[in-house]
mmCIF file of C-alpha atoms and ligand atoms in Angstrom:
data_model
loop_
_atom_site.group_PDB
_atom_site.id
_atom_site.type_symbol
_atom_site.label_atom_id
_atom_site.label_comp_id
_atom_site.label_asym_id
_atom_site.label_seq_id
_atom_site.Cartn_x
_atom_site.Cartn_y
_atom_site.Cartn_z
ATOM 1 C CA MET A 1 -160.699 -126.852 51.891
ATOM 2 C CA GLY A 2 -162.412 -127.575 55.146
ATOM 3 C CA ILE A 3 -162.555 -125.283 58.335
ATOM 4 C CA TYR A 4 -159.323 -123.428 59.232
ATOM 5 C CA LEU A 5 -158.953 -122.831 63.290
ATOM 6 C CA ARG A 6 -155.996 -120.831 64.575
ATOM 7 C CA PRO A 7 -156.792 -120.371 68.349
ATOM 8 C CA THR A 8 -154.467 -118.330 70.487
ATOM 9 C CA GLU A 9 -155.313 -120.266 73.757
ATOM 10 C CA ILE A 10 -154.740 -123.931 74.594
ATOM 11 C CA GLU A 11 -158.131 -124.314 76.017
ATOM 12 C CA GLU A 12 -159.490 -123.235 72.826
ATOM 13 C CA ALA A 13 -157.499 -125.596 70.786
ATOM 14 C CA VAL A 14 -158.152 -128.598 72.986
ATOM 15 C CA ALA A 15 -161.932 -127.691 73.130
ATOM 16 C CA ALA A 16 -162.023 -127.758 69.300
ATOM 17 C CA LEU A 17 -160.116 -131.259 69.156
ATOM 18 C CA ALA A 18 -162.559 -132.702 71.610
ATOM 19 C CA THR A 19 -165.459 -131.858 69.228
ATOM 20 C CA ARG A 20 -164.515 -132.997 65.876
ATOM 21 C CA PRO A 21 -161.492 -134.649 63.994
ATOM 22 C CA LEU A 22 -158.951 -131.911 63.161
ATOM 23 C CA THR A 23 -155.342 -132.069 61.360
ATOM 24 C CA ILE A 24 -152.867 -130.166 63.483
ATOM 25 C CA LEU A 25 -150.752 -128.066 61.380
ATOM 26 C CA ALA A 26 -147.406 -126.379 62.700
ATOM 27 C CA GLY A 27 -144.595 -125.641 60.170
ATOM 28 C CA GLY A 28 -146.601 -127.595 57.412
ATOM 29 C CA THR A 29 -143.165 -129.087 55.967
ATOM 30 C CA ASP A 30 -144.329 -132.530 56.125
ATOM 31 C CA PHE A 31 -148.083 -131.625 56.058
ATOM 32 C CA TYR A 32 -148.216 -129.744 52.431
ATOM 33 C CA PRO A 33 -145.598 -131.956 50.722
ATOM 34 C CA ALA A 34 -147.492 -135.151 51.726
ATOM 35 C CA ARG A 35 -150.580 -133.467 49.828
ATOM 36 C CA VAL A 36 -149.027 -132.357 46.461
ATOM 37 C CA GLY A 37 -151.647 -133.180 43.735
ATOM 38 C CA LYS A 38 -154.524 -133.984 46.231
ATOM 39 C CA PRO A 39 -157.429 -131.759 47.106
ATOM 40 C CA LEU A 40 -156.902 -129.956 50.324
ATOM 41 C CA SER A 41 -159.908 -131.183 52.339
ATOM 42 C CA ASP A 42 -158.746 -131.484 55.768
ATOM 43 C CA ASP A 43 -160.135 -129.518 58.713
ATOM 44 C CA ILE A 44 -157.111 -127.836 60.062
ATOM 45 C CA LEU A 45 -156.083 -126.652 63.661
ATOM 46 C CA ASP A 46 -153.241 -124.345 63.190
ATOM 47 C CA ILE A 47 -151.134 -124.160 66.270
ATOM 48 C CA THR A 48 -148.760 -121.309 65.514
ATOM 49 C CA ALA A 49 -150.685 -118.722 67.246
ATOM 50 C CA LEU A 50 -150.621 -120.557 70.683
ATOM 51 C CA ALA A 51 -148.202 -118.636 72.878
ATOM 52 C CA ALA A 52 -148.086 -121.575 75.366
ATOM 53 C CA LEU A 53 -146.376 -123.620 72.818
ATOM 54 C CA ARG A 54 -143.521 -121.158 72.018
ATOM 55 C CA GLY A 55 -140.110 -121.015 73.634
ATOM 56 C CA ILE A 56 -137.641 -123.068 75.290
ATOM 57 C CA GLY A 57 -138.005 -122.959 79.285
ATOM 58 C CA GLU A 58 -135.749 -124.587 82.054
ATOM 59 C CA ASP A 59 -136.358 -125.431 85.604
ATOM 60 C CA ASP A 60 -133.867 -127.224 88.144
ATOM 61 C CA SER A 61 -134.530 -130.504 86.487
ATOM 62 C CA HIS A 62 -135.608 -130.051 82.918
ATOM 63 C CA TYR A 63 -135.373 -128.163 79.548
ATOM 64 C CA ARG A 64 -139.030 -127.683 78.105
ATOM 65 C CA ILE A 65 -139.103 -127.337 74.404
ATOM 66 C CA GLY A 66 -142.409 -125.915 73.242
ATOM 67 C CA ALA A 67 -144.136 -127.744 70.502
ATOM 68 C CA ALA A 68 -144.167 -124.764 68.191
ATOM 69 C CA VAL A 69 -140.459 -124.288 68.572
ATOM 70 C CA ARG A 70 -138.567 -124.336 65.263
ATOM 71 C CA TRP A 71 -135.360 -126.226 64.304
ATOM 72 C CA ARG A 72 -133.385 -122.959 64.210
ATOM 73 C CA GLU A 73 -134.148 -121.788 67.757
ATOM 74 C CA LEU A 74 -132.791 -125.185 69.228
ATOM 75 C CA ALA A 75 -129.612 -123.576 69.065
ATOM 76 C CA ALA A 76 -130.169 -122.056 72.450
ATOM 77 C CA LEU A 77 -129.906 -125.362 74.255
ATOM 78 C CA PRO A 78 -126.704 -125.984 76.283
ATOM 79 C CA PRO A 79 -123.614 -127.907 74.826
ATOM 80 C CA TRP A 80 -124.608 -131.363 76.341
ATOM 81 C CA CYS A 81 -127.627 -131.384 73.956
ATOM 82 C CA ALA A 82 -125.279 -131.434 70.739
ATOM 83 C CA CYS A 83 -127.158 -134.459 69.836
ATOM 84 C CA LEU A 84 -129.974 -132.480 68.916
ATOM 85 C CA THR A 85 -128.510 -129.081 67.982
ATOM 86 C CA LEU A 86 -126.280 -130.637 65.567
ATOM 87 C CA ALA A 87 -129.121 -132.545 64.081
ATOM 88 C CA ALA A 88 -131.076 -129.183 63.821
ATOM 89 C CA ARG A 89 -128.365 -127.463 61.739
ATOM 90 C CA GLU A 90 -128.366 -130.455 59.054
ATOM 91 C CA ILE A 91 -132.228 -130.771 58.887
ATOM 92 C CA GLY A 92 -133.268 -129.768 55.218
ATOM 93 C CA GLY A 93 -132.049 -126.365 54.482
ATOM 94 C CA MET A 94 -132.401 -122.903 56.101
ATOM 95 C CA GLN A 95 -136.106 -122.359 55.005
ATOM 96 C CA ILE A 96 -137.047 -125.773 56.635
ATOM 97 C CA GLN A 97 -134.963 -125.088 59.862
ATOM 98 C CA ASN A 98 -136.990 -121.716 59.989
ATOM 99 C CA ALA A 99 -140.493 -123.248 59.449
ATOM 100 C CA GLY A 100 -140.348 -126.683 60.643
ATOM 101 C CA THR A 101 -140.546 -128.011 64.279
ATOM 102 C CA LEU A 102 -139.147 -130.767 66.354
ATOM 103 C CA ALA A 103 -142.498 -131.712 67.422
ATOM 104 C CA GLY A 104 -143.885 -132.013 64.031
ATOM 105 C CA ASN A 105 -140.865 -134.127 63.257
ATOM 106 C CA ILE A 106 -141.565 -136.587 66.065
ATOM 107 C CA CYS A 107 -145.439 -136.627 65.267
ATOM 108 C CA ASN A 108 -144.736 -137.336 61.656
ATOM 109 C CA ALA A 109 -143.039 -140.507 62.915
ATOM 110 C CA SER A 110 -140.966 -141.163 59.795
ATOM 111 C CA PRO A 111 -138.221 -143.695 60.315
ATOM 112 C CA ALA A 112 -135.714 -141.226 58.949
ATOM 113 C CA ALA A 113 -136.867 -138.419 61.318
ATOM 114 C CA ASP A 114 -133.470 -136.629 62.419
ATOM 115 C CA GLY A 115 -134.927 -135.333 65.583
ATOM 116 C CA VAL A 116 -135.717 -138.757 67.116
ATOM 117 C CA PRO A 117 -132.292 -140.417 67.701
ATOM 118 C CA GLY A 118 -130.915 -137.206 69.721
ATOM 119 C CA LEU A 119 -134.232 -137.189 71.741
ATOM 120 C CA LEU A 120 -133.836 -140.772 72.548
ATOM 121 C CA ALA A 121 -130.117 -140.088 73.735
ATOM 122 C CA LEU A 122 -131.512 -137.278 75.842
ATOM 123 C CA ASP A 123 -134.360 -139.401 77.157
ATOM 124 C CA ALA A 124 -136.849 -137.047 76.242
ATOM 125 C CA ALA A 125 -140.480 -137.269 77.154
ATOM 126 C CA ILE A 126 -143.588 -135.889 75.343
ATOM 127 C CA GLU A 127 -146.210 -133.856 77.001
ATOM 128 C CA LEU A 128 -149.555 -134.196 75.476
ATOM 129 C CA ALA A 129 -152.752 -132.103 76.112
ATOM 130 C CA SER A 130 -156.534 -132.642 75.698
ATOM 131 C CA SER A 131 -159.593 -131.542 77.122
ATOM 132 C CA ARG A 132 -159.259 -134.364 79.791
ATOM 133 C CA GLY A 133 -155.751 -133.124 80.939
ATOM 134 C CA MET A 134 -152.329 -133.546 80.557
ATOM 135 C CA ARG A 135 -150.137 -136.815 80.211
ATOM 136 C CA LEU A 136 -146.419 -137.329 79.674
ATOM 137 C CA LEU A 137 -145.021 -140.216 77.766
ATOM 138 C CA PRO A 138 -141.409 -141.238 77.344
ATOM 139 C CA LEU A 139 -140.580 -140.873 73.638
ATOM 140 C CA ALA A 140 -139.997 -144.585 73.011
ATOM 141 C CA GLU A 141 -143.690 -145.110 74.391
ATOM 142 C CA PHE A 142 -144.905 -142.195 71.950
ATOM 143 C CA ILE A 143 -143.551 -143.351 68.470
ATOM 144 C CA LEU A 144 -145.086 -146.951 67.939
ATOM 145 C CA GLY A 145 -144.036 -147.448 64.429
ATOM 146 C CA ASN A 146 -143.581 -146.071 60.843
ATOM 147 C CA ARG A 147 -145.768 -143.066 60.807
ATOM 148 C CA ARG A 148 -147.588 -144.325 64.005
ATOM 149 C CA THR A 149 -147.648 -142.523 67.085
ATOM 150 C CA ALA A 150 -149.688 -142.764 70.514
ATOM 151 C CA LEU A 151 -151.260 -139.424 69.889
ATOM 152 C CA ARG A 152 -154.972 -139.599 70.683
ATOM 153 C CA ARG A 153 -157.519 -138.025 68.190
ATOM 154 C CA ASP A 154 -158.283 -135.217 70.883
ATOM 155 C CA GLU A 155 -154.861 -134.649 72.002
ATOM 156 C CA LEU A 156 -151.976 -132.379 70.797
ATOM 157 C CA VAL A 157 -148.253 -132.337 71.788
ATOM 158 C CA THR A 158 -147.679 -129.329 73.882
ATOM 159 C CA ALA A 159 -143.850 -129.777 74.599
ATOM 160 C CA ILE A 160 -141.010 -132.005 74.788
ATOM 161 C CA LEU A 161 -139.060 -132.477 78.164
ATOM 162 C CA ILE A 162 -135.438 -133.029 78.674
ATOM 163 C CA PRO A 163 -134.078 -134.034 81.920
ATOM 164 C CA LYS A 164 -130.827 -132.506 83.114
ATOM 165 C CA PRO A 165 -128.138 -134.985 83.339
ATOM 166 C CA ARG A 166 -126.716 -135.212 87.050
ATOM 167 C CA ARG A 167 -123.202 -135.744 85.878
ATOM 168 C CA PRO A 168 -121.055 -134.128 83.464
ATOM 169 C CA ALA A 169 -122.318 -134.973 79.794
ATOM 170 C CA ARG A 170 -121.459 -134.540 76.324
ATOM 171 C CA SER A 171 -123.209 -135.684 73.145
ATOM 172 C CA THR A 172 -123.049 -135.776 69.369
ATOM 173 C CA PHE A 173 -125.060 -136.431 66.245
ATOM 174 C CA LEU A 174 -123.786 -137.863 62.952
ATOM 175 C CA LYS A 175 -125.794 -138.221 59.857
ATOM 176 C CA LEU A 176 -125.176 -140.024 56.635
ATOM 177 C CA GLY A 177 -126.797 -138.884 53.429
ATOM 178 C CA ALA A 178 -125.980 -138.843 49.795
ATOM 179 C CA ARG A 179 -125.248 -135.131 50.049
ATOM 180 C CA LYS A 180 -124.773 -132.606 52.776
ATOM 181 C CA TYR A 181 -128.185 -130.592 52.777
ATOM 182 C CA LEU A 182 -131.798 -131.202 51.995
ATOM 183 C CA VAL A 183 -131.357 -134.988 52.098
ATOM 184 C CA ILE A 184 -133.098 -137.757 53.870
ATOM 185 C CA SER A 185 -130.873 -139.657 55.999
ATOM 186 C CA ILE A 186 -129.370 -143.170 55.249
ATOM 187 C CA VAL A 187 -128.257 -143.635 58.775
ATOM 188 C CA MET A 188 -127.976 -141.309 61.822
ATOM 189 C CA VAL A 189 -126.602 -141.786 65.058
ATOM 190 C CA ALA A 190 -126.991 -139.837 68.339
ATOM 191 C CA ALA A 191 -124.795 -140.657 71.433
ATOM 192 C CA LEU A 192 -124.704 -139.327 74.925
ATOM 193 C CA VAL A 193 -122.150 -140.160 77.712
ATOM 194 C CA GLU A 194 -122.381 -139.033 81.402
ATOM 195 C CA THR A 195 -118.880 -139.340 83.076
ATOM 196 C CA ASP A 196 -117.726 -139.655 86.737
ATOM 197 C CA ARG A 197 -114.847 -137.263 88.061
ATOM 198 C CA ASP A 198 -112.265 -139.997 87.120
ATOM 199 C CA GLY A 199 -113.271 -139.998 83.325
ATOM 200 C CA THR A 200 -115.309 -143.348 83.559
ATOM 201 C CA ILE A 201 -118.520 -143.684 81.683
ATOM 202 C CA ALA A 202 -121.270 -143.729 84.247
ATOM 203 C CA ALA A 203 -124.107 -143.921 81.728
ATOM 204 C CA ALA A 204 -124.497 -143.984 78.096
ATOM 205 C CA ARG A 205 -127.504 -143.609 75.656
ATOM 206 C CA ILE A 206 -126.827 -144.399 71.924
ATOM 207 C CA ALA A 207 -129.711 -144.321 69.295
ATOM 208 C CA VAL A 208 -129.530 -145.233 65.635
ATOM 209 C CA GLY A 209 -132.036 -143.992 63.164
ATOM 210 C CA ALA A 210 -133.154 -145.104 59.515
ATOM 211 C CA CYS A 211 -132.156 -148.524 60.410
ATOM 212 C CA SER A 212 -135.563 -149.681 61.944
ATOM 213 C CA ALA A 213 -139.086 -148.616 61.710
ATOM 214 C CA VAL A 214 -138.558 -146.327 64.574
ATOM 215 C CA ALA A 215 -134.930 -145.418 65.751
ATOM 216 C CA GLN A 216 -133.440 -147.638 68.250
ATOM 217 C CA ARG A 217 -131.479 -147.668 71.284
ATOM 218 C CA LEU A 218 -128.476 -149.854 71.702
ATOM 219 C CA ALA A 219 -129.013 -151.289 75.094
ATOM 220 C CA THR A 220 -126.186 -153.836 75.177
ATOM 221 C CA LEU A 221 -123.668 -151.381 73.781
ATOM 222 C CA GLU A 222 -124.747 -148.894 76.501
ATOM 223 C CA ASN A 223 -124.217 -151.506 79.190
ATOM 224 C CA ASP A 224 -120.843 -152.571 77.848
ATOM 225 C CA LEU A 225 -119.785 -148.988 77.912
ATOM 226 C CA ARG A 226 -120.407 -148.483 81.581
ATOM 227 C CA GLY A 227 -117.574 -148.313 83.782
ATOM 228 C CA ARG A 228 -115.037 -147.966 80.949
ATOM 229 C CA ARG A 229 -112.716 -144.906 80.437
ATOM 230 C CA LEU A 230 -113.874 -142.287 77.895
ATOM 231 C CA ALA A 231 -110.764 -142.833 75.910
ATOM 232 C CA PRO A 232 -110.182 -142.233 72.111
ATOM 233 C CA SER A 233 -109.876 -145.848 71.671
ATOM 234 C CA ILE A 234 -113.443 -146.332 72.997
ATOM 235 C CA GLY A 235 -114.774 -146.973 69.331
ATOM 236 C CA ALA A 236 -113.074 -150.191 69.039
ATOM 237 C CA ILE A 237 -115.408 -151.951 71.441
ATOM 238 C CA VAL A 238 -118.341 -151.532 68.971
ATOM 239 C CA ALA A 239 -119.106 -154.565 67.461
ATOM 240 C CA GLU A 240 -121.691 -156.201 65.047
ATOM 241 C CA SER A 241 -123.633 -157.925 67.932
ATOM 242 C CA HIS A 242 -124.313 -154.491 69.488
ATOM 243 C CA LEU A 243 -126.543 -153.499 66.230
ATOM 244 C CA ALA A 244 -128.132 -156.981 66.354
ATOM 245 C CA ASP A 245 -131.853 -155.326 67.025
ATOM 246 C CA LEU A 246 -131.603 -153.249 63.915
ATOM 247 C CA THR A 247 -133.740 -154.190 60.823
ATOM 248 C CA PRO A 248 -132.133 -152.042 57.983
ATOM 249 C CA ILE A 249 -134.115 -152.238 54.749
ATOM 250 C CA ASP A 250 -133.064 -152.031 50.930
ATOM 251 C CA ASP A 251 -134.659 -149.070 49.365
ATOM 252 C CA VAL A 252 -133.923 -146.221 47.054
ATOM 253 C CA ARG A 253 -131.315 -144.544 49.224
ATOM 254 C CA ALA A 254 -129.301 -147.516 50.259
ATOM 255 C CA ALA A 255 -128.940 -151.270 50.481
ATOM 256 C CA ALA A 256 -129.638 -152.794 53.976
ATOM 257 C CA ILE A 257 -125.786 -154.221 54.080
ATOM 258 C CA TYR A 258 -124.511 -150.755 53.328
ATOM 259 C CA ARG A 259 -126.744 -149.346 56.214
ATOM 260 C CA SER A 260 -125.511 -151.749 58.708
ATOM 261 C CA ASP A 261 -121.790 -151.018 57.767
ATOM 262 C CA ALA A 262 -122.425 -147.276 57.920
ATOM 263 C CA ALA A 263 -124.226 -147.721 61.341
ATOM 264 C CA LEU A 264 -121.323 -149.651 62.788
ATOM 265 C CA ALA A 265 -118.837 -147.139 61.564
ATOM 266 C CA LEU A 266 -120.983 -144.174 62.710
ATOM 267 C CA VAL A 267 -121.710 -145.499 66.087
ATOM 268 C CA ALA A 268 -117.716 -146.115 66.779
ATOM 269 C CA ARG A 269 -117.054 -142.718 65.214
ATOM 270 C CA GLY A 270 -119.462 -141.037 67.395
ATOM 271 C CA LEU A 271 -118.067 -142.364 70.456
ATOM 272 C CA GLU A 272 -114.535 -141.508 69.451
ATOM 273 C CA ASP A 273 -115.740 -137.853 68.977
ATOM 274 C CA LEU A 274 -117.088 -137.776 72.544
ATOM 275 C CA ALA A 275 -113.718 -138.840 73.802
ATOM 276 C CA ALA A 276 -111.768 -136.044 72.036
ATOM 277 C CA PRO A 277 -110.480 -133.536 74.390
HETATM 278 C C1 FAD B 1 -137.317 -129.915 51.544
HETATM 279 C C2 FAD B 1 -137.509 -130.796 52.746
HETATM 280 C C3 FAD B 1 -136.427 -131.174 53.590
HETATM 281 C C4 FAD B 1 -136.586 -131.761 54.801
HETATM 282 N N1 FAD B 1 -135.429 -132.347 55.546
HETATM 283 C C5 FAD B 1 -135.594 -132.984 56.519
HETATM 284 C C6 FAD B 1 -134.435 -133.616 57.157
HETATM 285 O O1 FAD B 1 -133.294 -133.454 56.445
HETATM 286 N N2 FAD B 1 -134.689 -134.323 58.267
HETATM 287 C C7 FAD B 1 -135.916 -134.700 58.610
HETATM 288 O O2 FAD B 1 -135.982 -135.361 59.599
HETATM 289 N N3 FAD B 1 -137.072 -134.049 58.106
HETATM 290 C C8 FAD B 1 -136.881 -133.530 57.198
HETATM 291 N N4 FAD B 1 -137.915 -132.747 56.371
HETATM 292 C C9 FAD B 1 -139.169 -133.108 57.109
HETATM 293 C C10 FAD B 1 -139.809 -131.883 57.813
HETATM 294 O O3 FAD B 1 -139.272 -130.768 57.485
HETATM 295 C C11 FAD B 1 -139.566 -132.404 59.415
HETATM 296 O O4 FAD B 1 -140.089 -133.636 59.770
HETATM 297 C C12 FAD B 1 -140.425 -131.241 60.070
HETATM 298 O O5 FAD B 1 -139.679 -131.049 61.534
HETATM 299 C C13 FAD B 1 -141.494 -131.180 60.363
HETATM 300 O O6 FAD B 1 -142.118 -130.261 61.126
HETATM 301 P P1 FAD B 1 -143.512 -129.249 60.879
HETATM 302 O O7 FAD B 1 -143.492 -128.271 62.036
HETATM 303 O O8 FAD B 1 -143.121 -128.676 59.475
HETATM 304 O O9 FAD B 1 -144.600 -130.374 60.772
HETATM 305 P P2 FAD B 1 -145.920 -130.287 59.929
HETATM 306 O O10 FAD B 1 -145.725 -130.713 58.502
HETATM 307 O O11 FAD B 1 -146.925 -129.110 60.408
HETATM 308 O O12 FAD B 1 -146.701 -131.383 60.893
HETATM 309 C C14 FAD B 1 -146.202 -132.758 60.665
HETATM 310 C C15 FAD B 1 -147.101 -133.946 61.132
HETATM 311 O O13 FAD B 1 -147.134 -133.607 62.594
HETATM 312 C C16 FAD B 1 -148.359 -133.436 63.182
HETATM 313 N N5 FAD B 1 -148.219 -132.203 64.142
HETATM 314 C C17 FAD B 1 -147.359 -131.465 63.954
HETATM 315 N N6 FAD B 1 -147.248 -130.574 65.261
HETATM 316 C C18 FAD B 1 -148.117 -131.564 66.175
HETATM 317 C C19 FAD B 1 -148.368 -131.278 67.613
HETATM 318 N N7 FAD B 1 -148.019 -130.237 68.290
HETATM 319 N N8 FAD B 1 -149.355 -132.206 68.193
HETATM 320 C C20 FAD B 1 -149.730 -133.061 67.384
HETATM 321 N N9 FAD B 1 -149.426 -133.278 66.046
HETATM 322 C C21 FAD B 1 -148.668 -132.385 65.579
HETATM 323 C C22 FAD B 1 -149.362 -132.827 62.002
HETATM 324 O O14 FAD B 1 -150.657 -132.980 61.998
HETATM 325 C C23 FAD B 1 -148.583 -133.791 61.082
HETATM 326 O O15 FAD B 1 -149.203 -134.958 60.882
HETATM 327 C C24 FAD B 1 -137.883 -132.269 55.366
HETATM 328 C C25 FAD B 1 -139.051 -131.661 54.609
HETATM 329 C C26 FAD B 1 -138.746 -130.905 53.322
HETATM 330 C C27 FAD B 1 -140.054 -130.379 52.558
#
């Protein structure tokens, strides 16, 4: 075991990161399983005592989810954040939801990270801190590939920012796995629509996970949805061409072709769910 730091102030944490390479530890639910059978030699920065990283805050324009907020705490978000809160309820099991964090999920950057599609649909940004100051990155610029992020060696994620929609919005999340709990996703879909007063779609953000190295927004479908009525038949407009940018793989959980079919069905079903009264 290397050194183990557990600061209570952000300034202490970023000062420590500025002096030596440290492995950041939040809930440990990705960190520890990845080290089973290996010596625990990392120098650790445990962020669980940093009060500034706790809780969900709100101002006129944003929700701010602290980096130490655990999955089970996300239930406090408003109904239009269902694409995230529904995902939170399906992560692992109760113990994982009590220990694991949303920030840890995105920093781990697995292609099957269940938090990423919902955060893409919510247009989230990532707040990062270092001894040089703060910066904000759109999520799509933070996750660069399979287990690769834009996090610099001397930085930590301090929060996730979610802009409040300017129109009425609703969202949903659908996860396909081999069973209901304690399962890695085969495909997951997050969808959010903002509607005008007459019920037409003013904006849509649809993201698919586990079908590419990083969860992807479906830009062509989002464009095709704009201006249409949010009616129960809306799922019928989803075509294979809308999913052309996905690159599903064959692995132990599913064949690529099955993932493609399932993604198509889940995107259509998600939109139909949003149209339900
Ligand atoms: C039994 C089991 C079931 C699971 N089920 C699911 C599931 O259904 N869906 C799913 O998506 N995941 C699942 N996971 C994976 C894991 O629980 C989640 O990814 C969780 O959100 C990770 O959060 P954590 O706080 O435990 O991260 P940690 O393990 O503490 O950290 C994960 C990574 O992120 C880095 N990190 C953490 N916080 C920060 C920060 N603030 N700034 C910079 N870097 C940081 C760490 O250095 C590490 O590299 C499961 C894991 C287990 C063991």
